[in-house]
Coordinates of C-alpha atoms in Angstrom, one line a residue:
Chain U
M1 CA -47.5 -32.9 -49.5
N2 CA -44.0 -34.2 -49.4
M3 CA -44.6 -36.5 -52.3
Q4 CA -45.5 -33.6 -54.5
A5 CA -42.4 -31.8 -53.4
V6 CA -40.3 -34.9 -54.4
K7 CA -41.9 -35.1 -57.6
T8 CA -41.3 -31.3 -58.7
E9 CA -37.8 -31.7 -57.9
S10 CA -37.4 -34.8 -60.0
A11 CA -39.3 -33.3 -62.7
A12 CA -36.7 -30.3 -62.7
A13 CA -33.7 -32.6 -63.0
I14 CA -35.0 -34.7 -65.8
P15 CA -34.8 -32.0 -68.7
L16 CA -31.2 -32.5 -68.9
A17 CA -32.0 -35.9 -70.3
T18 CA -35.4 -35.5 -72.1
S19 CA -37.0 -32.7 -73.7
G20 CA -40.6 -33.9 -72.7
E21 CA -42.5 -31.9 -70.1
V22 CA -44.8 -33.6 -67.7
L23 CA -48.3 -31.8 -67.4
R24 CA -50.5 -32.5 -64.6
L25 CA -54.1 -33.2 -65.7
P26 CA -56.7 -32.0 -63.1
A27 CA -58.7 -35.0 -62.1
P28 CA -62.4 -34.6 -62.7
K29 CA -64.1 -33.5 -59.4
A30 CA -66.9 -35.1 -58.1
S31 CA -69.7 -32.8 -57.1
Y32 CA -70.2 -32.3 -53.3
L33 CA -73.7 -33.6 -53.9
Q34 CA -72.3 -36.9 -55.2
T35 CA -69.4 -37.4 -52.6
K36 CA -71.2 -36.2 -49.4
L37 CA -74.7 -35.6 -49.6
L38 CA -76.1 -38.6 -51.2
P39 CA -74.2 -41.3 -49.1
A40 CA -75.2 -39.4 -46.0
A41 CA -78.9 -39.1 -47.0
K42 CA -78.7 -42.9 -47.9
D43 CA -77.4 -43.7 -44.4
F44 CA -79.8 -41.4 -42.6
A45 CA -82.8 -43.1 -44.5
A46 CA -81.5 -46.6 -43.6
N47 CA -81.5 -45.8 -40.0
L48 CA -84.8 -43.9 -40.0
I49 CA -87.0 -45.9 -42.1
P50 CA -87.2 -49.2 -40.2
P51 CA -88.1 -47.6 -37.0
L52 CA -90.8 -45.4 -38.8
V53 CA -92.2 -48.6 -40.3
M54 CA -92.3 -50.5 -37.1
I55 CA -94.1 -47.5 -35.4
A56 CA -96.7 -47.2 -38.1
L57 CA -97.3 -51.1 -37.8
I58 CA -97.8 -50.8 -34.1
L59 CA -100.2 -47.9 -34.5
V60 CA -102.3 -50.0 -36.9
V61 CA -102.4 -53.1 -34.8
W62 CA -103.3 -51.0 -31.7
Q63 CA -105.9 -49.3 -33.6
I64 CA -107.5 -52.6 -34.6
L65 CA -107.2 -54.0 -31.3
C66 CA -108.8 -51.1 -29.4
S67 CA -111.6 -50.2 -32.0
K68 CA -113.8 -53.1 -30.9
Q69 CA -116.8 -52.6 -29.0
G70 CA -116.2 -52.6 -25.1
A71 CA -112.3 -52.0 -25.6
T72 CA -111.0 -50.8 -22.2
L73 CA -108.1 -48.7 -23.6
P74 CA -108.4 -45.9 -26.0
S75 CA -107.1 -46.4 -29.7
P76 CA -104.7 -44.0 -31.3
S77 CA -107.5 -42.2 -33.3
K78 CA -109.6 -41.7 -30.1
I79 CA -106.3 -40.4 -28.4
W80 CA -105.8 -38.0 -31.2
M81 CA -109.3 -36.7 -30.8
E82 CA -109.4 -36.3 -27.1
A83 CA -106.1 -35.2 -26.3
R84 CA -105.2 -33.2 -29.4
D85 CA -104.3 -29.9 -27.3
L86 CA -101.8 -31.9 -25.4
I87 CA -100.1 -33.3 -28.4
V88 CA -100.0 -30.3 -30.7
D89 CA -99.1 -27.7 -28.3
P90 CA -96.8 -28.7 -25.4
F91 CA -96.5 -25.2 -24.0
F92 CA -100.0 -23.8 -23.6
V93 CA -101.2 -22.1 -20.5
A94 CA -105.1 -22.1 -20.1
G95 CA -105.3 -21.8 -16.3
P96 CA -103.2 -22.5 -13.0
Q97 CA -103.9 -26.2 -13.3
D98 CA -104.4 -26.5 -17.1
I99 CA -100.9 -26.2 -18.6
G100 CA -99.2 -28.0 -21.3
L101 CA -97.2 -31.1 -20.8
G102 CA -94.0 -29.2 -21.9
W103 CA -94.3 -27.1 -18.7
R104 CA -94.9 -30.2 -16.5
V105 CA -92.0 -32.0 -18.0
L106 CA -89.8 -29.1 -17.4
T107 CA -90.9 -29.0 -13.7
S108 CA -89.9 -32.6 -13.4
L109 CA -86.7 -32.1 -15.3
Q110 CA -85.8 -29.3 -12.8
R111 CA -86.2 -31.5 -9.9
V112 CA -84.2 -34.2 -11.8
A113 CA -81.5 -31.8 -12.5
I114 CA -81.1 -30.8 -8.9
G115 CA -81.4 -34.2 -7.5
Y116 CA -79.1 -35.8 -10.1
G117 CA -76.5 -32.9 -9.9
F118 CA -76.1 -33.5 -6.2
A119 CA -75.9 -37.3 -6.9
A120 CA -73.3 -36.8 -9.4
V121 CA -71.0 -34.6 -7.3
I122 CA -71.4 -36.6 -4.2
G123 CA -71.3 -40.0 -5.9
I124 CA -68.1 -39.3 -7.7
L125 CA -66.5 -37.9 -4.5
L126 CA -67.7 -40.8 -2.3
G127 CA -66.6 -43.4 -5.2
A128 CA -63.3 -41.8 -5.3
L129 CA -62.9 -42.2 -1.6
V130 CA -64.1 -45.7 -1.6
G131 CA -62.1 -46.7 -4.6
Q132 CA -58.9 -45.2 -3.3
S133 CA -58.7 -46.0 0.4
V134 CA -58.9 -49.6 1.3
W135 CA -60.5 -48.8 4.8
A136 CA -63.1 -46.5 3.4
M137 CA -64.1 -49.5 1.1
R138 CA -64.2 -51.9 4.0
G139 CA -66.2 -49.6 6.1
L140 CA -68.7 -48.2 3.4
D141 CA -69.1 -50.8 0.8
P142 CA -71.4 -53.1 2.7
I143 CA -73.5 -50.1 3.9
F144 CA -73.8 -49.0 0.3
Q145 CA -74.5 -52.5 -1.0
I146 CA -77.5 -52.8 1.5
L147 CA -78.8 -49.3 1.0
R148 CA -78.7 -49.5 -2.8
T149 CA -81.4 -52.2 -2.8
I150 CA -84.0 -50.2 -1.1
S151 CA -86.8 -49.1 -3.5
P152 CA -86.5 -45.3 -4.2
L153 CA -90.1 -44.8 -3.1
A154 CA -89.5 -46.4 0.3
W155 CA -87.2 -43.4 1.0
L156 CA -90.1 -41.1 0.3
P157 CA -91.8 -41.3 3.8
I158 CA -88.5 -40.8 5.6
S159 CA -87.7 -37.7 3.4
L160 CA -91.1 -36.4 3.8
A161 CA -90.8 -36.6 7.5
A162 CA -87.4 -35.0 7.5
F163 CA -88.0 -32.1 5.2
R164 CA -91.7 -31.6 5.7
D165 CA -92.2 -30.4 2.3
S166 CA -92.9 -32.3 -1.0
Q167 CA -90.4 -30.3 -3.2
P168 CA -87.1 -31.3 -1.3
S169 CA -88.4 -34.8 -0.5
A170 CA -89.0 -35.6 -4.4
I171 CA -85.5 -34.1 -4.9
F172 CA -84.0 -36.3 -2.2
V173 CA -85.6 -39.4 -3.8
I174 CA -84.0 -38.6 -7.0
F175 CA -80.7 -38.1 -5.2
I176 CA -80.9 -41.3 -3.4
T177 CA -81.9 -43.3 -6.5
A178 CA -79.1 -42.1 -8.7
V179 CA -76.3 -41.9 -6.4
W180 CA -75.5 -45.6 -5.8
P181 CA -74.6 -46.7 -9.4
I182 CA -72.4 -43.6 -9.6
I183 CA -70.5 -44.3 -6.3
I184 CA -70.1 -48.0 -7.4
N185 CA -68.9 -47.4 -10.8
T186 CA -66.7 -44.6 -9.8
A187 CA -65.2 -46.7 -7.1
V188 CA -64.5 -49.7 -9.7
G189 CA -63.0 -47.1 -12.2
I190 CA -60.6 -45.8 -9.6
R191 CA -59.6 -49.1 -8.5
N192 CA -58.8 -50.0 -12.1
I193 CA -56.5 -47.2 -12.5
P194 CA -53.3 -48.9 -13.9
Q195 CA -50.3 -49.0 -11.5
D196 CA -48.3 -47.2 -14.2
Y197 CA -50.3 -44.1 -13.9
R198 CA -49.9 -44.2 -10.1
N199 CA -46.2 -44.6 -10.4
V200 CA -45.9 -41.8 -12.9
A201 CA -47.8 -39.6 -10.2
A202 CA -45.6 -40.8 -7.6
V203 CA -42.3 -39.8 -9.5
L204 CA -43.9 -36.5 -10.3
R205 CA -44.9 -36.0 -6.7
L206 CA -48.4 -35.1 -7.6
N207 CA -50.5 -34.0 -4.5
H208 CA -54.0 -35.6 -3.8
F209 CA -55.7 -32.8 -5.4
E210 CA -53.6 -33.0 -8.5
F211 CA -53.9 -36.7 -8.6
F212 CA -57.5 -36.5 -8.5
I213 CA -57.9 -34.0 -11.1
K214 CA -55.2 -34.9 -13.6
V215 CA -55.1 -38.7 -13.3
M216 CA -58.0 -40.2 -11.3
I217 CA -60.9 -38.4 -13.0
P218 CA -59.6 -38.9 -16.6
S219 CA -58.6 -42.4 -16.1
A220 CA -61.8 -43.4 -14.4
A221 CA -64.0 -41.4 -16.8
P222 CA -65.4 -44.3 -18.7
Y223 CA -66.5 -46.1 -15.6
I224 CA -67.9 -42.8 -14.1
F225 CA -69.9 -42.2 -17.2
T226 CA -71.4 -45.6 -17.0
G227 CA -72.5 -44.8 -13.6
L228 CA -73.7 -41.5 -14.5
R229 CA -75.8 -43.0 -17.4
I230 CA -77.5 -45.6 -15.3
G231 CA -78.2 -42.8 -12.8
I232 CA -79.9 -40.6 -15.2
G233 CA -82.1 -43.5 -16.4
L234 CA -83.1 -44.3 -12.7
S235 CA -83.8 -40.8 -11.8
W236 CA -86.3 -40.4 -14.7
L237 CA -87.9 -43.4 -13.6
A238 CA -88.2 -42.5 -10.0
I239 CA -89.3 -38.9 -10.6
V240 CA -92.6 -40.1 -12.0
A241 CA -93.4 -42.4 -9.2
A242 CA -92.3 -39.7 -6.6
E243 CA -94.5 -37.1 -8.1
M244 CA -97.5 -39.5 -8.2
L245 CA -97.2 -39.5 -4.6
T246 CA -96.0 -35.9 -3.6
G247 CA -98.5 -34.1 -6.0
G248 CA -98.0 -30.6 -7.2
V249 CA -96.9 -29.8 -10.8
G250 CA -95.0 -32.3 -12.8
I251 CA -95.5 -35.1 -15.3
G252 CA -96.0 -37.7 -12.6
F253 CA -98.6 -36.0 -10.8
F254 CA -100.2 -35.2 -14.2
I255 CA -100.7 -38.9 -14.8
W256 CA -102.2 -39.6 -11.2
D257 CA -104.5 -36.6 -11.8
A258 CA -105.6 -37.9 -15.3
W259 CA -106.3 -41.5 -13.7
N260 CA -108.5 -39.9 -11.0
S261 CA -110.5 -38.1 -13.7
S262 CA -110.5 -41.1 -16.1
R263 CA -108.7 -39.3 -18.9
L264 CA -106.9 -42.3 -20.3
S265 CA -106.0 -40.7 -23.4
D266 CA -104.1 -38.1 -21.6
I267 CA -102.1 -40.7 -19.8
V268 CA -100.9 -42.3 -23.1
V269 CA -99.8 -38.9 -24.4
A270 CA -97.8 -38.4 -21.1
L271 CA -96.3 -41.9 -21.4
V272 CA -95.0 -41.0 -24.7
Y273 CA -93.6 -37.8 -23.3
I274 CA -91.9 -39.6 -20.5
G275 CA -90.3 -42.1 -22.8
G276 CA -89.2 -39.4 -25.3
I277 CA -87.6 -37.2 -22.6
G278 CA -85.8 -40.4 -20.9
F279 CA -84.4 -41.4 -24.3
V280 CA -83.1 -37.8 -24.9
L281 CA -81.5 -37.6 -21.3
D282 CA -79.7 -40.9 -21.9
R283 CA -78.6 -39.8 -25.2
I284 CA -77.2 -36.5 -23.8
V285 CA -75.2 -38.3 -21.1
A286 CA -73.9 -40.7 -23.6
F287 CA -72.9 -38.1 -26.0
V288 CA -71.1 -36.1 -23.2
A289 CA -69.3 -39.3 -22.3
T290 CA -68.0 -39.9 -25.9
V291 CA -66.6 -36.4 -26.0
V292 CA -65.0 -36.5 -22.6
T293 CA -63.5 -40.1 -22.7
R294 CA -62.3 -39.7 -26.1
G295 CA -58.7 -39.8 -25.2
T296 CA -59.0 -42.6 -22.5
S297 CA -61.1 -45.2 -24.5
A298 CA -58.8 -44.7 -27.6
N299 CA -56.2 -46.6 -25.5
Chain S
M1 CA -13.9 -33.8 -3.9
P2 CA -16.7 -35.7 -2.2
T3 CA -15.5 -39.1 -0.9
Y4 CA -18.8 -40.7 -1.2
P5 CA -20.2 -42.1 -4.5
Y6 CA -23.0 -40.2 -6.4
L7 CA -25.6 -43.0 -6.2
K8 CA -25.0 -45.7 -3.4
I9 CA -27.2 -48.7 -3.0
D10 CA -25.9 -49.9 0.4
H11 CA -26.5 -53.5 1.5
V12 CA -30.1 -53.6 0.4
D13 CA -32.4 -56.4 1.1
K14 CA -36.0 -56.7 -0.3
S15 CA -38.4 -59.1 0.6
F16 CA -42.4 -59.3 -0.1
K17 CA -44.8 -60.6 2.4
R18 CA -48.0 -62.3 1.5
G19 CA -49.8 -63.4 4.5
A20 CA -47.3 -65.7 6.4
A21 CA -45.2 -66.4 3.4
T22 CA -42.2 -64.3 3.1
T23 CA -40.3 -64.1 -0.4
E24 CA -36.8 -62.9 -0.5
V25 CA -36.1 -61.2 -3.6
L26 CA -32.9 -59.1 -3.2
K27 CA -30.2 -60.0 -0.6
D28 CA -27.2 -57.9 0.2
V29 CA -27.1 -55.7 -3.0
T30 CA -24.5 -53.1 -2.8
L31 CA -23.6 -50.8 -5.9
A32 CA -22.0 -47.5 -6.3
V33 CA -22.6 -45.5 -9.3
E34 CA -20.5 -42.2 -10.3
K35 CA -21.9 -39.2 -11.7
G36 CA -22.3 -39.5 -15.4
E37 CA -22.0 -43.1 -15.5
Y38 CA -24.0 -45.5 -17.6
V39 CA -24.6 -48.6 -15.8
S40 CA -26.8 -51.5 -17.1
I41 CA -28.3 -54.2 -14.8
I42 CA -28.9 -57.6 -16.5
G43 CA -30.2 -60.8 -15.4
H44 CA -32.7 -63.5 -16.2
S45 CA -36.4 -62.6 -15.8
G46 CA -37.6 -62.9 -12.3
C47 CA -34.2 -62.1 -10.7
G48 CA -35.4 -58.6 -9.3
K49 CA -33.8 -56.2 -11.6
S50 CA -37.1 -54.2 -11.7
T51 CA -37.5 -54.4 -8.0
L52 CA -33.8 -53.0 -7.8
L53 CA -34.8 -50.2 -10.0
N54 CA -38.1 -49.5 -8.1
L55 CA -36.2 -49.4 -4.9
V56 CA -33.9 -46.9 -6.3
A57 CA -36.9 -45.0 -7.8
G58 CA -38.5 -45.1 -4.3
L59 CA -41.6 -46.7 -5.7
L60 CA -41.0 -49.6 -3.4
P61 CA -39.6 -49.4 0.3
V62 CA -36.4 -51.3 1.1
S63 CA -36.6 -54.0 3.6
A64 CA -33.0 -53.4 5.0
G65 CA -30.0 -51.3 3.9
C66 CA -30.5 -48.0 2.1
V67 CA -30.3 -46.0 -1.1
L68 CA -28.2 -43.0 -1.0
L69 CA -28.2 -40.1 -3.6
E70 CA -25.5 -37.6 -3.2
N71 CA -25.1 -39.2 0.4
K72 CA -28.7 -38.5 1.4
E73 CA -31.2 -41.3 1.9
V74 CA -34.1 -41.5 -0.6
N75 CA -37.4 -43.3 0.7
D76 CA -40.0 -41.9 -1.6
P77 CA -40.3 -41.3 -5.4
G78 CA -39.4 -38.0 -6.7
P79 CA -38.5 -36.1 -10.0
D80 CA -34.7 -36.3 -9.1
R81 CA -34.9 -40.0 -10.1
A82 CA -37.1 -40.0 -13.2
V83 CA -38.2 -43.3 -14.5
V84 CA -38.7 -44.4 -18.1
F85 CA -41.2 -47.2 -17.8
Q86 CA -41.0 -50.3 -20.0
N87 CA -44.7 -49.6 -21.4
H88 CA -44.1 -45.9 -21.7
S89 CA -46.9 -45.1 -19.3
L90 CA -48.0 -42.1 -21.1
L91 CA -51.3 -40.8 -20.0
P92 CA -53.6 -41.6 -23.0
W93 CA -56.0 -38.6 -22.6
L94 CA -53.2 -36.1 -22.9
T95 CA -51.3 -35.1 -26.0
V96 CA -47.6 -35.7 -26.4
Y97 CA -47.0 -32.0 -25.5
A98 CA -49.2 -32.2 -22.4
N99 CA -47.6 -35.5 -21.2
V100 CA -44.4 -33.7 -21.0
K101 CA -46.0 -30.5 -19.7
I102 CA -47.3 -32.1 -16.7
A103 CA -43.9 -33.0 -15.7
V104 CA -42.4 -29.8 -16.5
D105 CA -45.1 -27.8 -14.7
K106 CA -44.7 -29.9 -11.5
V107 CA -40.9 -29.6 -11.4
F108 CA -40.3 -26.1 -12.5
S109 CA -43.5 -24.4 -11.3
S110 CA -41.6 -21.7 -9.4
T111 CA -38.3 -21.6 -11.0
K112 CA -39.3 -21.1 -14.7
S113 CA -41.8 -18.7 -16.3
K114 CA -44.7 -19.9 -18.5
Q115 CA -42.7 -19.2 -21.7
Q116 CA -39.5 -20.8 -20.2
R117 CA -41.4 -23.9 -19.5
H118 CA -42.9 -24.1 -23.0
D119 CA -39.4 -23.7 -24.5
W120 CA -38.1 -26.4 -22.0
I121 CA -40.8 -28.8 -23.1
M122 CA -40.1 -28.2 -27.0
H123 CA -36.3 -28.5 -26.2
N124 CA -36.8 -31.9 -24.9
L125 CA -39.2 -33.0 -27.6
D126 CA -36.5 -31.9 -29.9
L127 CA -34.0 -34.0 -28.2
V128 CA -36.0 -37.0 -28.8
Q129 CA -37.1 -36.0 -32.3
M130 CA -40.8 -35.8 -31.4
A131 CA -41.4 -32.1 -31.6
H132 CA -43.4 -32.7 -34.8
A133 CA -46.1 -35.0 -33.1
K134 CA -46.5 -32.7 -30.1
D135 CA -50.4 -32.4 -30.6
K136 CA -51.0 -36.0 -31.1
R137 CA -52.2 -38.3 -28.6
P138 CA -50.4 -41.4 -27.5
A139 CA -52.9 -43.7 -29.3
E140 CA -52.0 -42.1 -32.7
I141 CA -48.2 -42.6 -32.5
S142 CA -46.0 -45.8 -32.9
G143 CA -44.6 -47.7 -29.9
G144 CA -41.1 -46.4 -30.6
M145 CA -42.3 -42.9 -30.5
K146 CA -44.3 -43.3 -27.2
Q147 CA -41.1 -44.5 -25.6
R148 CA -39.2 -41.5 -27.1
V149 CA -41.9 -39.1 -25.4
G150 CA -41.5 -41.1 -22.1
I151 CA -37.9 -40.5 -22.4
A152 CA -38.4 -36.8 -23.0
R153 CA -40.8 -36.6 -20.1
A154 CA -38.2 -38.1 -17.8
L155 CA -35.3 -35.8 -19.3
A156 CA -37.6 -32.8 -18.7
M157 CA -37.5 -33.4 -15.0
E158 CA -33.9 -32.9 -15.1
P159 CA -33.2 -35.9 -13.0
K160 CA -30.0 -36.5 -11.1
V161 CA -30.4 -40.1 -12.0
L162 CA -32.4 -41.5 -15.0
L163 CA -33.8 -45.0 -14.6
L164 CA -34.6 -46.8 -17.6
D165 CA -36.8 -49.9 -16.9
E166 CA -36.4 -52.2 -19.9
P167 CA -36.9 -49.0 -22.1
F168 CA -36.8 -50.9 -25.4
G169 CA -38.1 -54.3 -24.5
A170 CA -41.4 -53.9 -26.1
L171 CA -40.1 -52.6 -29.4
D172 CA -39.2 -54.3 -32.7
A173 CA -35.4 -54.9 -33.3
L174 CA -35.0 -52.0 -35.9
T175 CA -36.8 -49.4 -33.7
R176 CA -34.8 -50.6 -30.7
A177 CA -31.5 -50.0 -32.5
H178 CA -32.6 -46.5 -33.5
L179 CA -33.7 -45.7 -30.0
Q180 CA -30.5 -47.0 -28.7
D181 CA -28.6 -44.8 -30.8
S182 CA -30.8 -41.8 -29.7
V183 CA -30.2 -42.4 -26.1
M184 CA -26.5 -42.8 -26.6
A185 CA -26.4 -39.5 -28.4
I186 CA -28.4 -37.8 -25.4
H187 CA -26.1 -39.4 -22.9
A188 CA -23.1 -38.0 -24.8
K189 CA -24.8 -34.6 -24.9
L190 CA -26.2 -34.2 -21.5
G191 CA -24.0 -36.6 -19.4
N192 CA -26.7 -37.9 -17.4
T193 CA -26.2 -40.5 -14.8
V194 CA -28.2 -43.6 -16.0
M195 CA -29.2 -46.9 -14.5
M196 CA -30.8 -49.2 -17.1
I197 CA -32.5 -52.7 -16.6
T198 CA -32.1 -54.9 -19.7
H199 CA -32.1 -58.5 -20.7
D200 CA -30.4 -57.8 -23.9
V201 CA -26.6 -58.5 -23.7
D202 CA -25.8 -56.5 -27.0
E203 CA -27.8 -53.6 -25.7
A204 CA -26.0 -53.8 -22.5
V205 CA -22.3 -53.9 -23.8
L206 CA -23.2 -51.3 -26.5
L207 CA -24.6 -48.6 -24.0
S208 CA -23.0 -49.2 -20.8
D209 CA -19.8 -48.0 -18.9
R210 CA -20.5 -50.9 -16.6
I211 CA -22.7 -53.9 -16.6
V212 CA -24.0 -55.4 -13.3
M213 CA -24.9 -58.9 -13.5
M214 CA -27.4 -60.5 -11.2
T215 CA -27.6 -63.9 -9.9
N216 CA -31.0 -65.8 -10.2
G217 CA -33.6 -65.2 -7.5
P218 CA -34.8 -66.0 -4.9
A219 CA -32.4 -63.9 -2.6
A220 CA -30.7 -62.4 -5.8
H221 CA -27.5 -60.6 -5.5
I222 CA -24.8 -58.9 -7.6
G223 CA -22.9 -61.7 -9.2
E224 CA -20.4 -59.8 -11.2
I225 CA -19.6 -56.2 -12.4
L226 CA -18.0 -55.8 -15.7
D227 CA -16.3 -52.7 -17.0
V228 CA -16.9 -52.0 -20.7
P229 CA -13.8 -50.1 -21.7
L230 CA -15.0 -49.1 -25.0
A231 CA -14.4 -45.6 -26.2
R232 CA -17.3 -43.2 -26.9
P233 CA -18.8 -42.2 -29.1
R234 CA -19.5 -46.0 -29.9
K235 CA -20.6 -47.1 -33.5
R236 CA -22.9 -50.1 -33.7
L237 CA -21.3 -51.3 -37.1
A238 CA -17.5 -50.7 -36.0
L239 CA -18.1 -52.4 -32.8
A240 CA -19.4 -55.7 -34.1
G241 CA -15.8 -57.0 -34.7
D242 CA -14.2 -55.1 -32.1
P243 CA -12.1 -57.7 -29.9
T244 CA -12.9 -55.5 -26.7
Y245 CA -16.7 -55.8 -27.6
V246 CA -16.6 -59.4 -28.3
R247 CA -14.8 -60.2 -25.1
C248 CA -17.3 -58.1 -22.9
R249 CA -20.1 -59.7 -24.8
Q250 CA -18.6 -63.1 -24.3
R251 CA -18.2 -62.5 -20.5
V252 CA -21.8 -61.6 -19.9
L253 CA -23.1 -64.6 -22.1
E254 CA -20.9 -66.9 -19.9
F255 CA -22.3 -65.4 -16.7
L256 CA -25.8 -65.7 -17.7
Y257 CA -25.8 -69.0 -19.6
E258 CA -23.1 -71.0 -17.8
R259 CA -22.7 -70.0 -14.3
H260 CA -26.2 -68.8 -13.7
H261 CA -28.3 -70.8 -16.0
Y262 CA -31.8 -69.8 -15.8
V263 CA -34.0 -72.8 -14.3
E264 CA -37.5 -72.6 -15.1
A265 CA -38.9 -74.3 -12.0
A266 CA -36.9 -72.0 -9.8

């Protein structure tokens, strides 16, 4: 912009010496299609085609391996024939126990949301405490280090005994699975807050709450989100196992039920669902992380 | 007229303990600074200059003695002694404007209205010529610009004493000269009391009313205090050949390189 202004000024001064006039010729404008759409489409195709090719290859090999006489697992074509209703319509309702996988996944997601929500809030608060206070770290860190190695399912009997109901027990298992990485990563992030930021906060006399909101959380955000991302992955792993044991509605119980009635094709479809949802969950947390930590990680 | 100095560092000792070992950094440092005075503290690296500044800022507790500001002892950090840190210390997730705002909101939350606070932020950004970049984040501006914002943030607290911890140390020579001129202009305009840590002899002579020279540590103390009787405003180019300037410069150099030669092993 400034360049242009300078140019016109000098052009106005020149006519005293010369009689010529400078004409600005419009540059040929490339169409939107050429500059934006084509490269974007190329980029997209370059990212999409290789995985599609690989999936097709895997399906073909799988089909060949499982088409033999006496194969123990169903081939893709057999799955398509047997479990077509599950694949094409995730949200059908044919009876109280005969519902689409979409509904089941939503039930499981709801449990994960509650358990993971508690884990996120309590994990960040406890992590901040452990990261900020040397005494809290000395007292709590060894306990956390031991508790976090316990398998999520080992907590299930304890929580069933405590809550006497399957729904809160499953939620508790999610909570206890997801909370450790969140605590530990938050604590590391808080411990790594540069002394400079602490000095700035001290000179400004920020109180504990202001320091927590304005300095701690943004500064530790990249670490916190690492914890949150590990946590969401672990919760999704744990919910399937927990539901297999607690029963009721849910993707985990569906698999157990399908196994008991020898519907192997249904199980394969459910596995694809679980993988897909897990992938999406991870991406959502990763996306939120990049948006939130834009400023911090740019440094 | 008060009979006490504006800022007084009174027989201050500072030692650090690590386990059983005690390192004595500062020993018996006494210094009085008058209101509106620009004082530089110069010394070899490791002599405890920054420790002294941190003691005045209240970021470190004194081991013995005390720091008095307007005859009141100061023990903890506060906005009346704003610090400009060597590496700017801007919060990277906040914009330039928000970095100054966090200070202004904290210091003037009860005394200024929202509009007044906004005007005050913009006023301080104007002082350091950074108003044009108010919506940029620290990562998007140059080192000199970051330091300007750091200065604006400190000035915006309306401190009684402005503490500069090697504010131009991380900058290239041209940017440094430019920023020194800005600080001189601001000092001339606002008449702040300034205490600056530096290891640059020219910078110390150019900017200061008095230069405090520290001996080498451990147990560093004030070796000599030099008055710089140069009239303000000072012009960098005109001063280069000025006999007073040359004499002051010579005195500081002699102190640093002859009498208190820096010993690497010490």
